[in-house]
Short mmCIF file of C-alpha atoms in Angstrom, two decimals:
data_model
loop_
_atom_site.label_atom_id
_atom_site.label_comp_id
_atom_site.label_asym_id
_atom_site.label_seq_id
_atom_site.Cartn_x
_atom_site.Cartn_y
_atom_site.Cartn_z
CA UNK A 1 30.29 -62.02 9.59
CA UNK A 2 30.77 -58.99 7.35
CA UNK A 3 28.32 -56.17 7.69
CA UNK A 4 26.88 -54.70 4.56
CA UNK A 5 25.54 -51.52 3.13
CA UNK A 6 22.44 -49.68 4.26
CA UNK A 7 21.41 -46.53 2.40
CA UNK A 8 20.65 -43.57 4.64
CA UNK A 9 20.23 -39.85 4.01
CA UNK A 10 23.57 -39.55 5.75
CA UNK A 11 25.30 -41.91 3.35
CA UNK A 12 27.26 -45.14 3.77
CA UNK A 13 26.56 -47.12 6.92
CA UNK A 14 28.00 -50.56 7.68
CA UNK A 15 25.14 -52.05 9.67
CA UNK A 16 22.82 -54.61 8.10
CA UNK A 17 23.86 -57.81 6.34
CA UNK A 18 22.88 -57.72 2.67
CA UNK A 19 21.93 -60.91 0.84
CA UNK A 20 23.11 -60.29 -2.75
CA UNK A 21 20.48 -62.66 -4.12
CA UNK A 22 17.69 -61.24 -1.98
CA UNK A 23 17.98 -57.47 -2.29
CA UNK A 24 20.31 -57.35 -5.26
CA UNK A 25 20.29 -58.38 -8.90
CA UNK A 26 23.02 -60.82 -9.99
CA UNK A 27 25.08 -59.00 -12.57
CA UNK A 28 28.15 -61.00 -13.61
CA UNK A 29 31.26 -62.89 -12.55
CA UNK A 30 34.93 -61.99 -12.63
CA UNK A 31 36.79 -65.29 -12.81
CA UNK A 32 39.91 -65.08 -10.65
CA UNK A 33 41.79 -68.22 -11.73
CA UNK A 34 45.41 -69.05 -10.95
CA UNK A 35 48.05 -66.42 -10.30
CA UNK A 36 50.06 -67.49 -13.36
CA UNK A 37 47.23 -66.19 -15.50
CA UNK A 38 48.22 -62.63 -14.60
CA UNK A 39 51.96 -62.87 -15.20
CA UNK A 40 53.58 -60.70 -17.84
CA UNK A 41 54.59 -57.10 -18.27
CA UNK A 42 52.15 -54.91 -16.33
CA UNK A 43 50.67 -51.62 -17.54
CA UNK A 44 52.45 -48.45 -16.54
CA UNK A 45 52.19 -47.55 -12.88
CA UNK A 46 53.67 -44.26 -11.75
CA UNK A 47 55.09 -43.48 -8.32
CA UNK A 48 52.21 -42.25 -6.12
CA UNK A 49 52.01 -38.46 -6.08
CA UNK A 50 51.51 -36.64 -2.78
CA UNK A 51 48.63 -34.18 -3.22
CA UNK A 52 48.00 -33.36 0.44
CA UNK A 53 47.67 -34.66 3.95
CA UNK A 54 45.86 -34.27 7.27
CA UNK A 55 46.10 -35.22 10.92
CA UNK A 56 43.66 -37.00 13.23
CA UNK A 57 43.83 -36.00 16.89
CA UNK A 58 43.31 -38.04 20.06
CA UNK A 59 39.54 -37.41 19.85
CA UNK A 60 39.43 -38.67 16.24
CA UNK A 61 38.89 -35.17 14.83
CA UNK A 62 40.44 -34.28 11.48
CA UNK A 63 42.93 -31.37 11.46
CA UNK A 64 44.17 -29.94 8.17
CA UNK A 65 47.81 -29.75 9.17
CA UNK A 66 50.82 -32.00 9.84
CA UNK A 67 50.67 -31.78 13.63
CA UNK A 68 50.55 -35.58 13.98
CA UNK A 69 53.35 -36.30 11.54
CA UNK A 70 56.16 -37.94 13.50
CA UNK A 71 59.87 -38.25 12.76
CA UNK A 72 62.00 -41.31 13.27
CA UNK A 73 64.56 -41.39 16.08
CA UNK A 74 67.79 -41.81 14.10
CA UNK A 75 69.13 -44.22 16.71
CA UNK A 76 66.57 -46.71 15.42
CA UNK A 77 67.45 -46.50 11.73
CA UNK A 78 69.76 -49.53 11.51
CA UNK A 79 72.09 -49.75 8.54
CA UNK A 80 72.85 -53.29 9.77
CA UNK A 81 70.70 -55.60 11.91
CA UNK A 82 70.92 -54.44 15.51
CA UNK A 83 70.12 -55.96 18.90
CA UNK A 84 67.69 -54.09 21.15
CA UNK A 85 65.48 -54.77 24.16
CA UNK A 86 62.14 -52.99 23.85
CA UNK A 87 59.32 -54.21 26.08
CA UNK A 88 56.04 -53.70 24.20
CA UNK A 89 54.01 -54.26 27.36
CA UNK A 90 55.53 -51.25 29.12
CA UNK A 91 52.87 -48.72 30.10
CA UNK A 92 50.02 -50.41 28.24
CA UNK A 93 47.84 -50.55 31.36
CA UNK A 94 47.24 -46.81 30.80
CA UNK A 95 47.13 -46.92 26.99
CA UNK A 96 44.07 -45.68 25.10
CA UNK A 97 42.72 -48.12 22.51
CA UNK A 98 41.85 -47.20 18.94
CA UNK A 99 38.27 -45.90 18.69
CA UNK A 100 37.96 -45.23 14.96
CA UNK A 101 36.22 -47.14 12.18
CA UNK A 102 36.31 -47.39 8.41
CA UNK A 103 33.31 -45.13 7.84
CA UNK A 104 34.90 -42.32 9.82
CA UNK A 105 38.19 -42.80 7.97
CA UNK A 106 36.50 -42.63 4.56
CA UNK A 107 34.55 -39.54 5.55
CA UNK A 108 37.83 -37.85 6.52
CA UNK A 109 39.02 -38.39 2.95
CA UNK A 110 35.75 -36.91 1.70
CA UNK A 111 36.26 -33.86 3.93
CA UNK A 112 39.74 -33.40 2.49
CA UNK A 113 38.34 -33.65 -1.05
CA UNK A 114 35.68 -31.01 -0.37
CA UNK A 115 38.31 -28.67 1.04
CA UNK A 116 40.61 -29.20 -1.95
CA UNK A 117 38.16 -29.84 -4.77
CA UNK A 118 39.27 -26.84 -6.83
CA UNK A 119 42.69 -28.44 -7.30
CA UNK A 120 41.08 -31.78 -8.24
CA UNK A 121 38.65 -30.59 -10.93
CA UNK A 122 39.02 -32.30 -14.31
CA UNK A 123 40.74 -30.09 -16.87
CA UNK A 124 38.01 -30.76 -19.46
CA UNK A 125 34.93 -30.54 -17.24
CA UNK A 126 34.10 -28.61 -14.08
CA UNK A 127 31.35 -31.17 -13.40
CA UNK A 128 33.71 -33.98 -12.39
CA UNK A 129 36.95 -34.63 -10.55
CA UNK A 130 40.14 -35.67 -12.30
CA UNK A 131 40.07 -38.81 -10.13
CA UNK A 132 38.57 -42.04 -11.47
CA UNK A 133 38.40 -43.92 -8.15
CA UNK A 134 38.35 -42.88 -4.47
CA UNK A 135 38.96 -45.68 -1.99
CA UNK A 136 41.12 -47.14 0.81
CA UNK A 137 44.65 -48.41 0.32
CA UNK A 138 43.59 -51.48 2.32
CA UNK A 139 40.83 -52.22 -0.19
CA UNK A 140 43.33 -52.08 -3.05
CA UNK A 141 45.62 -54.45 -1.15
CA UNK A 142 42.85 -57.03 -0.75
CA UNK A 143 41.97 -56.84 -4.44
CA UNK A 144 45.61 -57.10 -5.55
CA UNK A 145 46.29 -60.11 -3.33
CA UNK A 146 43.29 -62.13 -4.53
CA UNK A 147 45.22 -64.51 -6.84
CA UNK A 148 47.58 -65.47 -4.00
CA UNK A 149 45.01 -65.52 -1.18
CA UNK A 150 42.14 -67.72 -2.39
CA UNK A 151 40.91 -68.31 1.17
CA UNK A 152 40.49 -64.60 1.93
CA UNK A 153 36.99 -63.36 1.00
CA UNK A 154 36.16 -59.68 0.72
CA UNK A 155 33.19 -57.50 -0.18
CA UNK A 156 33.12 -53.96 -1.51
CA UNK A 157 30.38 -51.52 -2.51
CA UNK A 158 30.78 -49.22 -5.50
CA UNK A 159 28.82 -46.26 -6.84
CA UNK A 160 29.51 -43.61 -9.43
CA UNK A 161 29.04 -40.05 -8.18
CA UNK A 162 29.59 -37.17 -10.61
CA UNK A 163 31.87 -39.20 -12.83
CA UNK A 164 34.09 -40.84 -10.17
CA UNK A 165 33.78 -44.28 -8.60
CA UNK A 166 33.65 -44.46 -4.80
CA UNK A 167 34.58 -47.78 -3.20
CA UNK A 168 33.83 -48.68 0.41
CA UNK A 169 34.51 -52.04 2.07
CA UNK A 170 32.05 -54.13 3.99
CA UNK A 171 32.46 -53.41 7.68
CA UNK A 172 33.49 -56.30 9.92
CA UNK A 173 31.90 -56.79 13.31
CA UNK A 174 33.85 -54.94 15.97
CA UNK A 175 35.93 -57.30 18.07
CA UNK A 176 36.49 -56.51 21.77
CA UNK A 177 40.00 -55.35 22.63
CA UNK A 178 41.98 -58.11 24.39
CA UNK A 179 42.48 -57.56 28.10
CA UNK A 180 46.25 -58.04 27.78
CA UNK A 181 46.50 -55.21 25.19
CA UNK A 182 48.44 -57.31 22.68
CA UNK A 183 46.61 -55.40 19.95
CA UNK A 184 48.69 -52.35 20.90
CA UNK A 185 52.12 -53.97 20.64
CA UNK A 186 52.62 -52.54 17.16
CA UNK A 187 51.64 -49.06 18.35
CA UNK A 188 54.04 -49.35 21.28
CA UNK A 189 56.88 -50.37 18.96
CA UNK A 190 56.17 -47.28 16.85
CA UNK A 191 56.21 -45.13 19.99
CA UNK A 192 59.71 -46.35 20.86
CA UNK A 193 60.92 -45.39 17.40
CA UNK A 194 59.25 -42.01 16.93
CA UNK A 195 58.17 -40.68 20.32
CA UNK A 196 58.66 -40.88 24.07
CA UNK A 197 57.92 -44.41 25.39
CA UNK A 198 57.15 -42.92 28.80
CA UNK A 199 54.17 -40.98 27.42
CA UNK A 200 50.70 -42.47 27.69
CA UNK A 201 50.09 -44.28 24.41
CA UNK A 202 47.05 -43.09 22.46
CA UNK A 203 46.34 -45.24 19.42
CA UNK A 204 43.92 -42.67 17.95
CA UNK A 205 46.40 -40.06 16.77
CA UNK A 206 47.33 -40.40 13.10
CA UNK A 207 48.87 -38.67 10.13
CA UNK A 208 47.54 -39.40 6.64
CA UNK A 209 49.07 -38.57 3.28
CA UNK A 210 46.63 -38.08 0.42
CA UNK A 211 48.06 -39.89 -2.59
CA UNK A 212 47.16 -40.02 -6.26
CA UNK A 213 48.17 -43.19 -8.10
CA UNK A 214 48.12 -43.55 -11.88
CA UNK A 215 48.00 -47.16 -13.07
CA UNK A 216 46.72 -48.71 -16.28
CA UNK A 217 45.24 -45.40 -17.39
CA UNK A 218 43.24 -44.96 -14.16
CA UNK A 219 43.70 -42.30 -11.50
CA UNK A 220 43.13 -43.43 -7.90
CA UNK A 221 42.94 -41.31 -4.73
CA UNK A 222 43.36 -42.62 -1.17
CA UNK A 223 44.77 -41.44 2.16
CA UNK A 224 46.72 -44.12 4.06
CA UNK A 225 47.96 -43.63 7.60
CA UNK A 226 51.71 -42.94 7.57
CA UNK A 227 54.09 -44.17 10.27
CA UNK A 228 56.91 -41.63 10.22
CA UNK A 229 59.45 -39.66 8.21
CA UNK A 230 63.24 -39.59 8.16
CA UNK A 231 64.06 -36.02 9.23
CA UNK A 232 67.28 -35.93 7.20
CA UNK A 233 65.46 -36.70 3.94
CA UNK A 234 62.16 -34.91 4.63
CA UNK A 235 61.16 -31.76 2.71
CA UNK A 236 58.09 -29.64 3.46
CA UNK A 237 57.11 -29.49 -0.23
CA UNK A 238 57.58 -33.22 -0.88
CA UNK A 239 55.73 -34.68 -3.85
CA UNK A 240 56.59 -38.31 -3.20
CA UNK A 241 57.05 -40.55 -0.16
CA UNK A 242 60.77 -41.27 -0.53
CA UNK A 243 61.56 -39.68 2.87
CA UNK A 244 59.09 -41.87 4.76
CA UNK A 245 59.53 -45.19 6.54
CA UNK A 246 57.13 -48.07 7.24
CA UNK A 247 57.38 -49.68 10.70
CA UNK A 248 56.44 -53.32 11.25
CA UNK A 249 56.68 -55.67 14.22
CA UNK A 250 57.01 -59.40 13.57
CA UNK A 251 56.56 -62.17 16.12
CA UNK A 252 59.27 -64.82 16.03
CA UNK A 253 56.67 -67.59 15.87
CA UNK A 254 55.29 -66.23 12.57
CA UNK A 255 58.65 -66.06 10.86
CA UNK A 256 58.54 -69.52 9.34
CA UNK A 257 60.01 -69.38 5.88
CA UNK A 258 56.81 -70.04 3.89
CA UNK A 259 54.54 -67.73 5.89
CA UNK A 260 57.11 -64.94 6.02
CA UNK A 261 58.01 -65.10 2.34
CA UNK A 262 54.55 -65.64 0.87
CA UNK A 263 52.43 -63.43 3.09
CA UNK A 264 54.40 -61.00 5.27
CA UNK A 265 56.81 -59.82 2.58
CA UNK A 266 54.03 -59.52 0.02
CA UNK A 267 51.84 -57.52 2.42
CA UNK A 268 54.70 -55.12 3.11
CA UNK A 269 55.51 -54.79 -0.58
CA UNK A 270 51.89 -53.96 -1.36
CA UNK A 271 51.79 -51.40 1.46
CA UNK A 272 54.82 -49.61 0.08
CA UNK A 273 54.05 -50.08 -3.60
CA UNK A 274 50.76 -48.25 -3.03
CA UNK A 275 52.44 -45.43 -1.09
CA UNK A 276 55.87 -45.16 -2.70
CA UNK A 277 57.70 -45.67 0.61
CA UNK A 278 61.16 -47.17 -0.04
CA UNK A 279 62.14 -48.57 3.39
CA UNK A 280 60.76 -50.74 6.19
CA UNK A 281 62.00 -51.09 9.74
CA UNK A 282 61.17 -54.55 11.08
CA UNK A 283 61.25 -55.33 14.80
CA UNK A 284 61.58 -59.02 15.68
CA UNK A 285 59.51 -59.80 18.76
CA UNK A 286 59.22 -62.69 21.22
CA UNK A 287 55.87 -64.17 22.13
CA UNK A 288 56.13 -62.26 25.41
CA UNK A 289 56.21 -58.91 23.64
CA UNK A 290 59.90 -58.01 23.73
CA UNK A 291 61.57 -56.74 20.56
CA UNK A 292 65.06 -58.23 20.57
CA UNK A 293 66.39 -57.17 17.17
CA UNK A 294 65.70 -54.77 14.31
CA UNK A 295 66.59 -54.62 10.66
CA UNK A 296 66.08 -52.23 7.75
CA UNK A 297 64.63 -53.60 4.52
CA UNK A 298 64.27 -51.94 1.14
CA UNK A 299 60.92 -52.27 -0.62
CA UNK A 300 62.61 -53.04 -3.93
CA UNK A 301 64.39 -56.04 -2.36
CA UNK A 302 61.27 -57.77 -1.00
CA UNK A 303 60.39 -59.83 -4.13
CA UNK A 304 63.90 -61.33 -4.17
CA UNK A 305 63.71 -62.09 -0.44
CA UNK A 306 60.45 -63.93 -1.12
CA UNK A 307 62.25 -66.27 -3.54
CA UNK A 308 59.49 -66.34 -6.18
CA UNK A 309 56.65 -67.08 -3.77
CA UNK A 310 54.81 -64.22 -5.51
CA UNK A 311 55.24 -62.04 -8.58
CA UNK A 312 54.78 -58.25 -8.29
CA UNK A 313 53.47 -58.09 -11.85
CA UNK A 314 50.58 -60.38 -10.90
CA UNK A 315 49.31 -57.88 -8.34
CA UNK A 316 49.33 -54.97 -10.77
CA UNK A 317 47.86 -56.91 -13.69
CA UNK A 318 45.08 -58.33 -11.53
CA UNK A 319 44.20 -54.91 -10.09
CA UNK A 320 43.90 -53.30 -13.52
CA UNK A 321 41.90 -56.26 -14.89
CA UNK A 322 39.43 -56.04 -12.02
CA UNK A 323 39.10 -52.25 -12.28
CA UNK A 324 38.20 -52.63 -15.97
CA UNK A 325 35.56 -55.25 -15.06
CA UNK A 326 34.19 -53.07 -12.24
CA UNK A 327 33.94 -49.95 -14.43
CA UNK A 328 32.14 -51.87 -17.17
CA UNK A 329 29.56 -53.16 -14.72
CA UNK A 330 28.92 -49.82 -13.02
CA UNK A 331 28.66 -48.03 -16.40
CA UNK A 332 25.54 -50.08 -17.23
CA UNK A 333 23.54 -48.14 -14.63
CA UNK A 334 25.30 -45.24 -12.94
CA UNK A 335 22.29 -44.54 -10.74
CA UNK A 336 22.76 -47.81 -8.81
CA UNK A 337 25.03 -49.16 -6.08
CA UNK A 338 26.94 -52.35 -6.87
CA UNK A 339 28.34 -55.05 -4.63
CA UNK A 340 31.43 -57.04 -5.61
CA UNK A 341 31.94 -60.13 -3.46
CA UNK A 342 35.04 -62.30 -3.59
CA UNK A 343 34.12 -65.67 -2.10
CA UNK A 344 36.63 -68.03 -0.52
CA UNK A 345 38.24 -70.29 -3.14
CA UNK A 346 35.86 -68.87 -5.71
CA UNK A 347 35.36 -65.96 -8.08
CA UNK A 348 34.22 -62.34 -7.68
CA UNK A 349 30.46 -61.90 -8.03
CA UNK A 350 28.79 -58.63 -8.98
CA UNK A 351 25.27 -57.68 -7.86
CA UNK A 352 23.33 -54.51 -8.58
CA UNK A 353 21.55 -53.36 -5.44
CA UNK A 354 18.17 -51.72 -5.09
CA UNK A 355 19.48 -48.66 -3.25
CA UNK A 356 20.20 -45.58 -5.40
CA UNK A 357 23.73 -44.25 -5.82
CA UNK A 358 22.46 -40.85 -4.66
CA UNK A 359 22.18 -42.23 -1.10
CA UNK A 360 25.60 -43.90 -1.08
CA UNK A 361 27.63 -40.96 0.24
CA UNK A 362 26.76 -38.39 2.94
CA UNK A 363 24.55 -35.56 1.73
CA UNK A 364 26.93 -32.99 3.27
CA UNK A 365 29.47 -34.20 0.71
CA UNK A 366 27.41 -34.67 -2.44
CA UNK A 367 25.55 -31.35 -2.03
CA UNK A 368 28.80 -29.37 -1.85
CA UNK A 369 30.90 -31.31 -4.34
CA UNK A 370 31.57 -29.42 -7.59
CA UNK A 371 29.02 -26.70 -6.90
CA UNK A 372 29.64 -23.28 -8.38
CA UNK A 373 30.00 -21.65 -4.96
CA UNK A 374 32.65 -24.10 -3.77
CA UNK A 375 34.60 -24.11 -7.04
CA UNK A 376 35.07 -20.34 -6.91
CA UNK A 377 36.63 -20.50 -3.46
CA UNK A 378 40.41 -20.55 -3.26
CA UNK A 379 41.78 -23.87 -2.00
CA UNK A 380 42.99 -23.27 1.59
CA UNK A 381 46.62 -24.06 2.21
CA UNK A 382 47.46 -26.81 4.66
CA UNK A 383 49.12 -25.51 7.77
CA UNK A 384 52.72 -26.64 8.02
CA UNK A 385 52.63 -27.62 11.67
CA UNK A 386 54.44 -30.59 13.12
CA UNK A 387 53.99 -32.40 16.39
#
């Protein structure tokens, strides 16, 4: 069961289930309909712009440098499909499981914004950011995929703070880590490709790029975790993600034609469309956790590989349509928090909640955002430090 929003002085907390018809006021419906409804030429969407980045260390502390940015071992950049034998169970008995959560991840983005707010101020007003929406890439993926995934419900909470919309997802109940560590197979595959597989695996270390996406006249800011960079193409002053590579591990049993084409390829395309990453390394894995082959895919080729199981234009058109609906609803009362709930095989329902927008984000953020003292400070430069 999804966990909802509870207003605290400290801001967003995913704790208590919220009944939209109990504590909220029903406020409209966005009718999803069939995917074909959203076909057609999409509005302009520019390549995501890199505006910054940060690292997260093994203790889940944010570091304003690139110390956790990793580079791909060139031996694992296959121009043609290649056979390998990589045991994803190797060393996992000592591995350290992921300890983070979505609230912590969103607050890291807020910390980056506070540190860099001078560079984000709107050119026409010092009282707002130049960003329309701050959110997660994963949230955007769920919204985009709605026409093709009618059975996948989702819930988000939205509030307007100083002219920008902040979107946080409902927090799912934490599931216990499996005793056999299969949840870390993907991390282990990444370690083979960009690190030393003999090191103790720690799933908590991350590098995040902060990206600004312009689509349909809206400016979005988010900070996805990034797998690795190609050292030959990488530049310290990069403004796009063309030098980066997405790493994915795929079990043989899930590679049935329909599932692979309709869901896996579309998920990977959305990942890279929202980051601007042009390539994907895919490791094909047995049910026993051994990667036996690898291949390199280009993001631009994924729709053709899917053989019309999905249309990229549908994702973009649906996202922009929903953003317009969301903005219209929030604009009716910018002092409130809103919930948007996509129900399985149903539409998206909007409810206005009783909690004030002023309690939606942590006070340490809202009290320092766009204040005169902080806007006169020079934006600190990110340390160029690699792991």
